[in-house]
Amino acid sequence: MPTTTVEKDHTDKTSPERLSPTVRPESYDLRLSVDPDAGTFSGEVSIAICLEKTADRLALHAAGLNIARAGIGREEIPLSSVHLDATSETAIFQLPKPLPAGPAVLNVSYSGTLNRNLRGLYLSTAKHAGKTENYAFTQFEPADARRMLPCFDEPSFKSRFTLTVTAPAKYAVLSNMPAEKEEITGGLKTVHFGQTPPMSTYLLAVAVARLACKKGRVGKTAVAVWTRPEDLDQADFALAAAKASLARLNAYFDLPYDLPKMDLVAVPDFAAGAMENWGAIFFRDSAILAHPKLSSAKARRRVAEVVAHEIVHQWFGDLVTMEWWNDLWLNEAFATWLAYKVVDDWKPGWRMWQSFERGKRGALAVDALKNTRPISSKVESVAQIEAQFDMLTYEKGGAILRMLENFLGEKTFRAGLRRYIAKYRYKNTQAADLWRELEKASGQPVSKIAADWLTIPGYPQIEVSPLSPDNRRLRLTQRRFYAVGSGAAQNPVWNAPLVVKAMEASGPREHRLNLTAGQMTVSLPGRGAAKWVYPNAGQTGFLRCKLHPALLSALDEAALRALSPIERSGLLSDLWAQARAGQLPLSNFLDALILLRRDGSRMVTEDVAGYLGVLNDRLAGAEDKPRLAAMASDIFSARWKTLGWTPARGEGDEKRLIRAAVLWALGAVAKEPELLSQLGAKVSGYLRRPTSLDPALAGPVLNLGARTGGRELFERYFSALQSAGTPELRDNLLRALAEFQDPALARRLLEASLGEHVRGQDAWKPIGILLGNSEVQGAAWSFIKTHWADIRRKIGDHACRRVIEELSNLWRREWLEDVRSFFSRPENRVDMAQRALDQSLEWIELGIGFKESQSENLSRWLAGRPVRDTR
């Protein structure tokens, strides 16, 4: 007899989608059968529960499941008394008689379908020997365990799980714990896994696929990287990164990893970058696979950072878990910040904090919008929870932690974290629990400082003015920074830790301050004049700085050389943001950019190339582009002649990445004829033999080829996409296909993205890139409107949010109103992407305003300041 589906239920909940805390699970005994070829699964689960008071019904989460049997202990619950509520995703079990307070066991038999939406227990496909293979994987965060079993699907309901999985014998079967016993009967394999420690449902994991592994060990922990056998040669780097990260984190927390094994699994179809399932971490293939010869420095760094991020979660998130999703940042901000710290310790030559700064810059941009939010925000519905997985949670949260560590001191901060992890292992926490432990370790008012940064949206701009000729007396004023104008009348005040760098007679010296008022006068210790000051040393503050004109003019070429690359980059970023906000003329930014034209650091070189690209593609008119091209040529052509196409023997990664940035600027902005004349041969050689080109240059070469190529080259790229041997090559080709300038080719790519030639996990990428391609973005937007329902079916709402974010590139007034009108219709709305839509609409308005207000300033500056040869 089928279960009954109803629209609403009236269980005792604290919100429409949350369960009552009066019934708590203690353990699950789950027997699961998975048939990927049939696209189905079934399960029997026994849940040991404890009731605080007598109950006449039980409410659990369940979505998309068919309940076949249910009972309490040995007493059957009639199926007519089991109601599934699709709106709240719950199953209500009306009990035959009241159940007294105390322990009980709920038994449920059920079945379900493997979905194609990359959530819950889902179907994944891959080609092997010309045939399609069907696999099954899980992705449960934040609230999709309920799609595999009826459960208490909230992070505070920690339980132990004992899992038995039956699946085709030809496949490997993995879960959180090691297999204790394996039985094969006919064509089926039954694997019995050990019991997990207490953990939240969203961390449960199952994989059924054709997999092989490379193994290692860190102390008592067996570490393995699992991939499809044909990709196993790309697993070594991830294994090395995992071992390095695990060893360092064991030492950092002074509490070794808790499980006997750690599997890292490359999943053919995966919606997220990776997922920290305890003991069975799942990855998108591009976040874990690195070819020893074909993968670039950028790809290896990405793998190392993601691997470290997920391993940090084994403590922050898995061992100690936030009580509710409003404190998601407790998981993700710590994993973001500490992953960079770990990788920087492993590979100091990579300068990982420079990469961290780039991520922080994206968060600074988003947090300057009126449609931002506090890091810690109240959430109740699943859509609200899913919207929390954004730059503010990850990058802003990570930046705030780095700022706190810098303020408290590295050793003190680590001591507080160790106290926190040890005290709350296997438990759930709130932010206040962490602040208490840091306050005990430091004696500082951490709660007050942290509250400002977590509960107030936005961030301050610190305006610095000299009050004495020697620059030792300074007036510091903080105002909330907005992406344009002054924003709302309300101007909050932050506890803002600052590190001011001043050039003194003996050299640069740093002074630590804590700005606690809207305006403060400070005196820098020491004698003699400070030749210049820079108020965000090391860029450790999550803020912007605006220097008085006298202080800004003091930062000449000699002064800039005394700043670190990350500080020079930060100065440029602040001037760019202030020009975009209308606070300063664009000429201030351009003057600083010219001062940095000889900068040899990788970070500033990439910045200069990137800014020139934005000016060329988004701001410069037809008459300005030749002058901008001459400027780019004067800055970079001499450097290219020194670098050339081929790396020297033993050349390091930094120089290879510089070469890639210089190549892009000369090809995309300067359009140097000699270089462009060589592109065809370079593209053809790379497509025939990928080892013919340094991996760092593959992306720029393919993109530049696309910008100057036509249909024949498009088809060659598309053919190469079908046989791409590495995730990086696949992603490079998808991006390059979206760089062609012909609207007809854009429509061809969009149609292909909805077909079988582009995986569901990847289809959003070309769609999003086409929206940023000024030559074809109108055609792309028209296609998206016409095929929005098909796009949603193919890529799912998570990826649709990314497409909606890319709408921010449509800098025309008619498109602004069109986007607003299109998503105002109920059938087009994506609930979890509502804030992303509001932000994109704001970005479009800002972009239009920037173009209208600064295009003429760019023209005057280019006309009035002919660029000299910097060689």
PDB file of C-alpha atoms in Angstrom, residues 294 682-693:
ATOM      1  CA  LEU A 294      50.444  18.048 -18.574  1.00  0.00           C
ATOM      2  CA  LYS A 682      51.196  26.937 -31.332  1.00  0.00           C
ATOM      3  CA  VAL A 683      47.519  25.952 -31.200  1.00  0.00           C
ATOM      4  CA  SER A 684      47.904  23.230 -33.816  1.00  0.00           C
ATOM      5  CA  GLY A 685      51.006  21.845 -32.154  1.00  0.00           C
ATOM      6  CA  TYR A 686      49.316  21.737 -28.762  1.00  0.00           C
ATOM      7  CA  LEU A 687      46.195  19.993 -30.070  1.00  0.00           C
ATOM      8  CA  ARG A 688      48.375  17.361 -31.768  1.00  0.00           C
ATOM      9  CA  ARG A 689      50.838  16.959 -28.891  1.00  0.00           C
ATOM     10  CA  PRO A 690      50.011  18.652 -25.555  1.00  0.00           C
ATOM     11  CA  THR A 691      53.599  18.324 -24.337  1.00  0.00           C
ATOM     12  CA  SER A 692      54.685  20.753 -27.093  1.00  0.00           C
ATOM     13  CA  LEU A 693      53.639  23.712 -24.919  1.00  0.00           C
TER      14      LEU A 693
END
